Coordinates of C-alpha atoms in Angstrom, one line a residue:
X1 CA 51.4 10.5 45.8
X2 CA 48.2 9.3 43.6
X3 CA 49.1 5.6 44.6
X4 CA 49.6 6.6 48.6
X5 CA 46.6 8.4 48.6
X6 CA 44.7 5.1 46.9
X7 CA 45.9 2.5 49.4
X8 CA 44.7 5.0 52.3
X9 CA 41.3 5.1 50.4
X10 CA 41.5 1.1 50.3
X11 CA 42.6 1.1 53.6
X12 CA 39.9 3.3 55.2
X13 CA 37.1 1.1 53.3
X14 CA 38.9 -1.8 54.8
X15 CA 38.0 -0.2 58.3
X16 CA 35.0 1.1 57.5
X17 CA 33.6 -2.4 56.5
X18 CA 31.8 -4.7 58.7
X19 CA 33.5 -7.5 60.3
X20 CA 32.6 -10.9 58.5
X21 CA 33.8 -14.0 60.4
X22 CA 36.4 -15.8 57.2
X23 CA 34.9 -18.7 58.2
X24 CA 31.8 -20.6 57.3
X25 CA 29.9 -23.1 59.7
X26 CA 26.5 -25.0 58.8
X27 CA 24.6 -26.5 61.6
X28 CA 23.5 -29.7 60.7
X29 CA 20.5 -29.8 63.6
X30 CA 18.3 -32.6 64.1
X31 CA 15.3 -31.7 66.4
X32 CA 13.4 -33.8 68.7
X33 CA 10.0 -32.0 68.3
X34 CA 8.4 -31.2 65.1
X35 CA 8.4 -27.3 63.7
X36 CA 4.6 -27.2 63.4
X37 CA 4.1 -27.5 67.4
X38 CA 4.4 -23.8 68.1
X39 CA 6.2 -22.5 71.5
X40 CA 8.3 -26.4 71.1
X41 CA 9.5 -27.1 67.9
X42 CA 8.5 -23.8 66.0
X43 CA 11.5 -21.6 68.2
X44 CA 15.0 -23.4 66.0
X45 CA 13.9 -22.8 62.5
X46 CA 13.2 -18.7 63.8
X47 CA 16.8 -19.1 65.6
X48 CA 17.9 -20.6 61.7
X49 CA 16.8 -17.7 59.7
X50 CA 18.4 -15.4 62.6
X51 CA 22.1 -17.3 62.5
X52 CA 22.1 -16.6 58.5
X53 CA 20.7 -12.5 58.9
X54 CA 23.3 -11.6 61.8
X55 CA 26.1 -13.4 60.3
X56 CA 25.4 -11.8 56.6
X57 CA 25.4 -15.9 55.5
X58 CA 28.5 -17.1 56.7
X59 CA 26.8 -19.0 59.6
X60 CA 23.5 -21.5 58.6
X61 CA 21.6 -23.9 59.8
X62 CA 19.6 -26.4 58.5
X63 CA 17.0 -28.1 60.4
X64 CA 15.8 -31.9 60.4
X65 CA 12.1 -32.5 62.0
X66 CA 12.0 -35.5 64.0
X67 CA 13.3 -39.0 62.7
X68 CA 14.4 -37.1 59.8
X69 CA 18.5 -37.4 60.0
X70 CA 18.4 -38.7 64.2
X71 CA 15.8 -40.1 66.4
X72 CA 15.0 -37.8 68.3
X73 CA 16.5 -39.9 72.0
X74 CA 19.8 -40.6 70.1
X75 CA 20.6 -37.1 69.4
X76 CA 23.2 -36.5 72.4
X77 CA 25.4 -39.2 71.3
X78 CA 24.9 -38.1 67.8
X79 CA 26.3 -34.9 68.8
X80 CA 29.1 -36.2 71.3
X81 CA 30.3 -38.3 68.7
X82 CA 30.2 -36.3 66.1
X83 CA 27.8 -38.0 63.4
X84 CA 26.3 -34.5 63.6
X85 CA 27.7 -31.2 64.7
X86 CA 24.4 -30.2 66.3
X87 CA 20.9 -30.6 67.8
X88 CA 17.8 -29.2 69.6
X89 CA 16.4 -31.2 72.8
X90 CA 15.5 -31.1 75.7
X91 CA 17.8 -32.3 78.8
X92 CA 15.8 -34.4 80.6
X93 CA 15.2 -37.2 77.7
X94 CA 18.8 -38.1 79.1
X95 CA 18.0 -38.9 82.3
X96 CA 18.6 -42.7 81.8
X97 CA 22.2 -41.5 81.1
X98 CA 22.9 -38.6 83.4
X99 CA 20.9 -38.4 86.7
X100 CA 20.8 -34.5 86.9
X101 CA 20.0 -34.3 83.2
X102 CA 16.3 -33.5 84.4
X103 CA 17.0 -31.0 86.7
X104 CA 17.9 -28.6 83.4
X105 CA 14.7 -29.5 81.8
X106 CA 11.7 -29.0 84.0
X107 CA 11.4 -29.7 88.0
X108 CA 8.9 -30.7 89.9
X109 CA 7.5 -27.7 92.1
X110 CA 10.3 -26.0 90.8
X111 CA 11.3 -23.2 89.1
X112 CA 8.7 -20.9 86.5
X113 CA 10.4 -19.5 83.8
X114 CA 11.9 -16.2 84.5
X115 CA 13.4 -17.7 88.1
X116 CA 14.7 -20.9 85.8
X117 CA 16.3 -18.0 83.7
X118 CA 17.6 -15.9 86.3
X119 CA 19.3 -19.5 88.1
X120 CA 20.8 -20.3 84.7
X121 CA 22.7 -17.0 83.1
X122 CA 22.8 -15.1 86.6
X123 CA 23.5 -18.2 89.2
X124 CA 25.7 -21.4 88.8
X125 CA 23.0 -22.6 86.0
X126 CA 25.2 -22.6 83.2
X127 CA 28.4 -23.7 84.6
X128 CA 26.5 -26.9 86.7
X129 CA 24.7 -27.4 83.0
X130 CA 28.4 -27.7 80.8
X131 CA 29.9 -29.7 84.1
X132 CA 27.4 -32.0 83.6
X133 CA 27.9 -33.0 80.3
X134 CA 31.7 -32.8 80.6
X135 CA 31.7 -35.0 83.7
X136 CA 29.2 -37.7 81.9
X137 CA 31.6 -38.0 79.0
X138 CA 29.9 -36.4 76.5
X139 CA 31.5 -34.0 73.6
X140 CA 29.1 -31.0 73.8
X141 CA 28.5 -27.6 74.1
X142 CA 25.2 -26.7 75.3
X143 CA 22.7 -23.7 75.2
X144 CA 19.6 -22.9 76.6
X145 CA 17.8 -22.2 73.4
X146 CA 14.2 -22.0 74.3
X147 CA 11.6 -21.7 77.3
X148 CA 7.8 -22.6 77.9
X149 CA 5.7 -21.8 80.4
X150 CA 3.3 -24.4 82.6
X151 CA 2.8 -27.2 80.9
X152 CA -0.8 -29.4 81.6
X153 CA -0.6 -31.9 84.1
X154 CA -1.9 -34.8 81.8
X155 CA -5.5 -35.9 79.9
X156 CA -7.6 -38.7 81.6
X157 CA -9.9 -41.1 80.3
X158 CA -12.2 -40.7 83.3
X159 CA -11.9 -38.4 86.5
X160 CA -9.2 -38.5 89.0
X161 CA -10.5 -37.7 92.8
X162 CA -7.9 -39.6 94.9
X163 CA -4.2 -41.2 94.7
X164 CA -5.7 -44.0 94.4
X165 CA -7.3 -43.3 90.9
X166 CA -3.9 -43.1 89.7
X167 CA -3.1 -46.7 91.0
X168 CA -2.6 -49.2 87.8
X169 CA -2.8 -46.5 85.1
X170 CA -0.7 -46.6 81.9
X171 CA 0.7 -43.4 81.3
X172 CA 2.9 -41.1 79.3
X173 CA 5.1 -39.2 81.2
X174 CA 8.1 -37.0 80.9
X175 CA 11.3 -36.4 83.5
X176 CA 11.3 -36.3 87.2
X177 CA 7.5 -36.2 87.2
X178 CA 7.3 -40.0 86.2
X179 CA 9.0 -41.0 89.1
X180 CA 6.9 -39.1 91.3
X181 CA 3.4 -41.0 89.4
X182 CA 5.5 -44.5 89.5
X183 CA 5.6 -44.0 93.5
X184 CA 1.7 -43.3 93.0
X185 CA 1.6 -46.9 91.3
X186 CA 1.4 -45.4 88.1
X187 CA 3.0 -47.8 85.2
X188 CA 4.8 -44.8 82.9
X189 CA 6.4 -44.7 79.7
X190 CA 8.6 -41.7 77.8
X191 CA 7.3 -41.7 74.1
X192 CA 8.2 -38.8 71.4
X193 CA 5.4 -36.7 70.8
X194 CA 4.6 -38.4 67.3
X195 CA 4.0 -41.8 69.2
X196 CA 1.8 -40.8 71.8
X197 CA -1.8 -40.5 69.9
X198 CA -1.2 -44.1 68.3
X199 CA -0.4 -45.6 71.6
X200 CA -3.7 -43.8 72.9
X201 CA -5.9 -45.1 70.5
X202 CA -4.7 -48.9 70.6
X203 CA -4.5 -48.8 74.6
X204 CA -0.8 -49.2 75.0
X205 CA -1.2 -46.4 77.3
X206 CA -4.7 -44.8 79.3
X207 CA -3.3 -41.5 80.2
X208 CA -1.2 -38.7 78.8
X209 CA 1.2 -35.7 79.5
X210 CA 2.9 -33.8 76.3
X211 CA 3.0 -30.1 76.7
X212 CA 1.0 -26.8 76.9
X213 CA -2.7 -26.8 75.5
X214 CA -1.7 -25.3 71.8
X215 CA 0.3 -28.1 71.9
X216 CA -1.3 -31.2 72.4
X217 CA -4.6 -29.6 70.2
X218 CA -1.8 -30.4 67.3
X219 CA -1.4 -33.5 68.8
X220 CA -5.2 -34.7 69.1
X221 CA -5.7 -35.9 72.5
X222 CA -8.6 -34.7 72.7
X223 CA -10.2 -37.0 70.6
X224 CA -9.2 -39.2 73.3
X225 CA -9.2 -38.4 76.4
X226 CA -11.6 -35.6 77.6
X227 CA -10.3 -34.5 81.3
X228 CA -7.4 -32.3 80.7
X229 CA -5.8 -31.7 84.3
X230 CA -4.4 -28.4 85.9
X231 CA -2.3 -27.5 87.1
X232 CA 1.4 -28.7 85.4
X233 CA 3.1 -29.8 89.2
X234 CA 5.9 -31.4 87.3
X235 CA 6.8 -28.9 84.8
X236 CA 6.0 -25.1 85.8
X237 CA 8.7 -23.9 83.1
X238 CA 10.3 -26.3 80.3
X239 CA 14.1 -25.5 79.3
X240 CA 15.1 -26.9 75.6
X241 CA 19.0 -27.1 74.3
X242 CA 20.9 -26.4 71.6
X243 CA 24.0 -28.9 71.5
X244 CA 27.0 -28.3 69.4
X245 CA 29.4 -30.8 69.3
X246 CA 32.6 -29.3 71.6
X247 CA 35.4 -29.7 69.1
X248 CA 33.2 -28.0 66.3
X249 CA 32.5 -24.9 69.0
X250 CA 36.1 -24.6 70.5
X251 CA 37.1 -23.8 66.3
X252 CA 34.2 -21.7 65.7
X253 CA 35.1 -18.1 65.3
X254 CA 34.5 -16.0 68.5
X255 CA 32.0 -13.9 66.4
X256 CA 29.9 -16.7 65.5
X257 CA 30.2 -17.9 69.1
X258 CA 28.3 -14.7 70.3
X259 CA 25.3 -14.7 67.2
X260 CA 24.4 -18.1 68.1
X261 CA 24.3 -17.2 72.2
X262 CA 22.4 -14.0 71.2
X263 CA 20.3 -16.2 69.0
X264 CA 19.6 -18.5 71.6
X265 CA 18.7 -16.0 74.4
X266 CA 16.8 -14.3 72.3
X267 CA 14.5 -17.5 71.0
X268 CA 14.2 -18.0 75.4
X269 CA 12.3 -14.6 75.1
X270 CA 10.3 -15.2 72.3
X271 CA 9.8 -19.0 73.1
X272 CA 8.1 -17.5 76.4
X273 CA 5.8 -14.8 74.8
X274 CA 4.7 -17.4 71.9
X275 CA 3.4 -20.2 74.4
X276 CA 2.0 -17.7 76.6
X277 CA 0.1 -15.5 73.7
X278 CA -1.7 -18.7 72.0
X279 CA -2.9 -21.1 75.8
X280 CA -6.2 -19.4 76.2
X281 CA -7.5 -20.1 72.8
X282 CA -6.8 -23.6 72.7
X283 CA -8.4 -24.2 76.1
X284 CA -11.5 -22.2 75.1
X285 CA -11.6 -24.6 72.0
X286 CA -11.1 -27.5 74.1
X287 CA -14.3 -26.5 76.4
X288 CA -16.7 -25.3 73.4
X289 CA -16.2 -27.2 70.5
X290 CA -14.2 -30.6 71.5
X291 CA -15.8 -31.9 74.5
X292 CA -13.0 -31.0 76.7
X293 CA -13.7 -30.8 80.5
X294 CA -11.0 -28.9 82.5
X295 CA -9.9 -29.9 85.5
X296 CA -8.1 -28.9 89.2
X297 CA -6.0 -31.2 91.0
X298 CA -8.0 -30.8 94.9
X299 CA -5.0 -29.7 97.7
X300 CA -5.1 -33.1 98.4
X301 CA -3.8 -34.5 95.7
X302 CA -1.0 -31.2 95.1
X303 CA 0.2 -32.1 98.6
X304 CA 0.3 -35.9 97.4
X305 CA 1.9 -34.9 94.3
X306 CA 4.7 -32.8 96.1
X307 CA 5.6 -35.1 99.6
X308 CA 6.0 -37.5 96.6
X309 CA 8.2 -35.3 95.1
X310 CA 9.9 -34.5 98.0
X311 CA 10.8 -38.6 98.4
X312 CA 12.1 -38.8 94.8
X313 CA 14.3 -35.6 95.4
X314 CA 16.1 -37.4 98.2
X315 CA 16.2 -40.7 96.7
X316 CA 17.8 -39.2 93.5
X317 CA 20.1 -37.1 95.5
X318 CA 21.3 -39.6 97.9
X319 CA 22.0 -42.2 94.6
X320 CA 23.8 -38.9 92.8
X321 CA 25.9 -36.7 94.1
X322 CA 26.3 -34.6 90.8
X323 CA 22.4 -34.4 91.3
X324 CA 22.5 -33.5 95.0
X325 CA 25.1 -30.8 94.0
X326 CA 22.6 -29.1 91.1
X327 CA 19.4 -29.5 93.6
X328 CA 21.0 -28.2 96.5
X329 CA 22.3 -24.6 94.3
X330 CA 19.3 -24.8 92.9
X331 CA 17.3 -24.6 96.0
X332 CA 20.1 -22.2 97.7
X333 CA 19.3 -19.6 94.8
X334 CA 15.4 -20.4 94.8
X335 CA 15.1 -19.8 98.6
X336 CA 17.2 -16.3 97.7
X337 CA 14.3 -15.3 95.1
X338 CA 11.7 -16.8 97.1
X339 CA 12.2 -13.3 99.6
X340 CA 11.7 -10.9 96.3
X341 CA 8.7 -12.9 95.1
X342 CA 7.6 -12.9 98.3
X343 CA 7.7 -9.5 98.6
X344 CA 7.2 -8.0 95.1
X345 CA 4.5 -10.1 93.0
X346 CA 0.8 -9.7 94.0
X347 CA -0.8 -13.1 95.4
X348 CA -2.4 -15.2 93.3
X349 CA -6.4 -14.9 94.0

């Protein structure tokens, strides 16, 4: 009797006790944007400290800045191939690979961030993101795993009044946006964040695009260039990935499946509220204390900027039809919210 009533006692604690996934994963995660530009890089090392405390230790991971383990444009095929089992990105730095890789990143004229949201885990967002990569070939299971808000639209050397300003300029910039400034004659580049100022100061470039203001004050830009543009045509809301490499996912224990997609929608949230909560400051530094003039693209130049726009989406779209598939869902849902937005936000002033 004493030894039945002891292994009902074992047997109760057994039940009583929280699951623990047997297994153990670490996250060997390479990132393309350094930890110390907040809203960007600062979200995956919160996400790290949140896979260890919801997991009780069994799941880690362990994060490389920039360059450290990968450079940061070789991290997808890192991943695919498996020379890592992770990584944290951004889409559209594969667009030389995969046409619609931008449209998961940042659009022109496109989505802001809680539409971008509400088109990824509530439309065909997330299924159109994972057919991507599997159609391209690539090994990888991907997660929204962070959000920003409007980015600037670029710093200038001197003022910019017409289209023709733009004519001849070197310039950094990012995704779908560059081709709409290369039909505007301007001469772009995509550089990592850490390459940028250097190519500033020696002239290699006369113009830049990075991010939100908190951003490039980390950066430095300003010493640079003093006519910081508004506002961020080509990138209303920024979408960042976590890739895991596919074969390392489809083994990963179903409970450490949903802590790192509860991790990652909750880093979208707090991505969001981080960017938005530290903008104003930086711009009020920029104006007062580092020479900083701020500046309105006219209507002109927004309707220039978005006809452009308009050509590139069709010249993309005709050359891809994975492309033409994700713009035209895209637009189906947007034209959808477009009728509660409408309706249910007050008009900007």
């Amino acid at each position: 009797m004493k030894k039945t009533l002891t292994s009902l006692a074992i047997a109760a604690s057994l039940l009583a006790a929280p699951a623990v996934a047997a297994d153990k994963l670490l996250l060997k995660t390479p990132i393309a944007f350094s930890t110390e530009l907040p809203g960007l890089g600062s979200p995956i090392p919160r996400v790290a400290d949140q896979l260890a405390l919801m997991s009780g230790g069994t799941l880690k991971m362990k994060v490389y800045e920039p360059g450290k383990l990968v450079p940061p444009f070789e991290i997808l095929d890192a991943v695919s191939t498996g020379k890592i089992n992770s990584g944290y990105t951004t889409a559209g730095y594969w667009a030389g690979k995969i046409p619609a890789a931008p449209l998961f990143s940042a659009v022109p004229f496109g989505p802001e961030a809680g539409e971008y949201m509400a088109w990824l885990y509530y439309g065909n967002g997330m299924s159109l993101y994972q057919e991507m990569y599997d159609q391209a070939g690539f090994n990888v299971h991907v997660l929204p795993c962070a959000i920003i808000a409007p980015e600037t639209s670029g710093w200038f050397a001197t003022e910019i009044n017409s289209p023709e300003d733009l004519n001849g300029l070197k310039m950094r910039f990012f995704g779908l946006g560059g081709k709409v400034m290369q039909k505007l004659g301007v001469a772009t580049s995509l550089l990592p964040g850490g390459e940028i100022f250097p190519a500033l100061e020696k002239g290699a470039i006369d113009a830049t695009e990075f991010s939100m203001p908190a951003i490039d004050a980390r950066l430095g830009f300003h010493k640079l260039v003093k006519f910081n543009y508004f506002p961020g045509w080509h990138q209303q809301a920024t979408v960042f990935e976590l890739l895991i490499n596919k074969d390392v996912w489809n083994e990963t224990s179903d409970q450490h499946k949903a802590i790192i997609e509860s991790a990652c929608k909750a880093s979208m949230a707090d991505s969001f509220a981080e960017g938005e909560a530290i903008q104003h400051a930086a711009l009020i530094d920029n104006v007062e204390n580092n020479g900083v003039t701020l500046k309105q693209w006219s209507p002109e130049m927004l309707d220039t900027f978005r006809a452009t726009w308009e050509e590139v989406a069709a010249e993309e779209a005709a050359n891809d039809a994975f492309f033409a598939q994700v713009l035209a869902d895209m637009n189906e849902f947007r034209d959808g919210y477009a009728l509660w937005k409408t309706n249910a936000f007050l008009p900007r002033q």
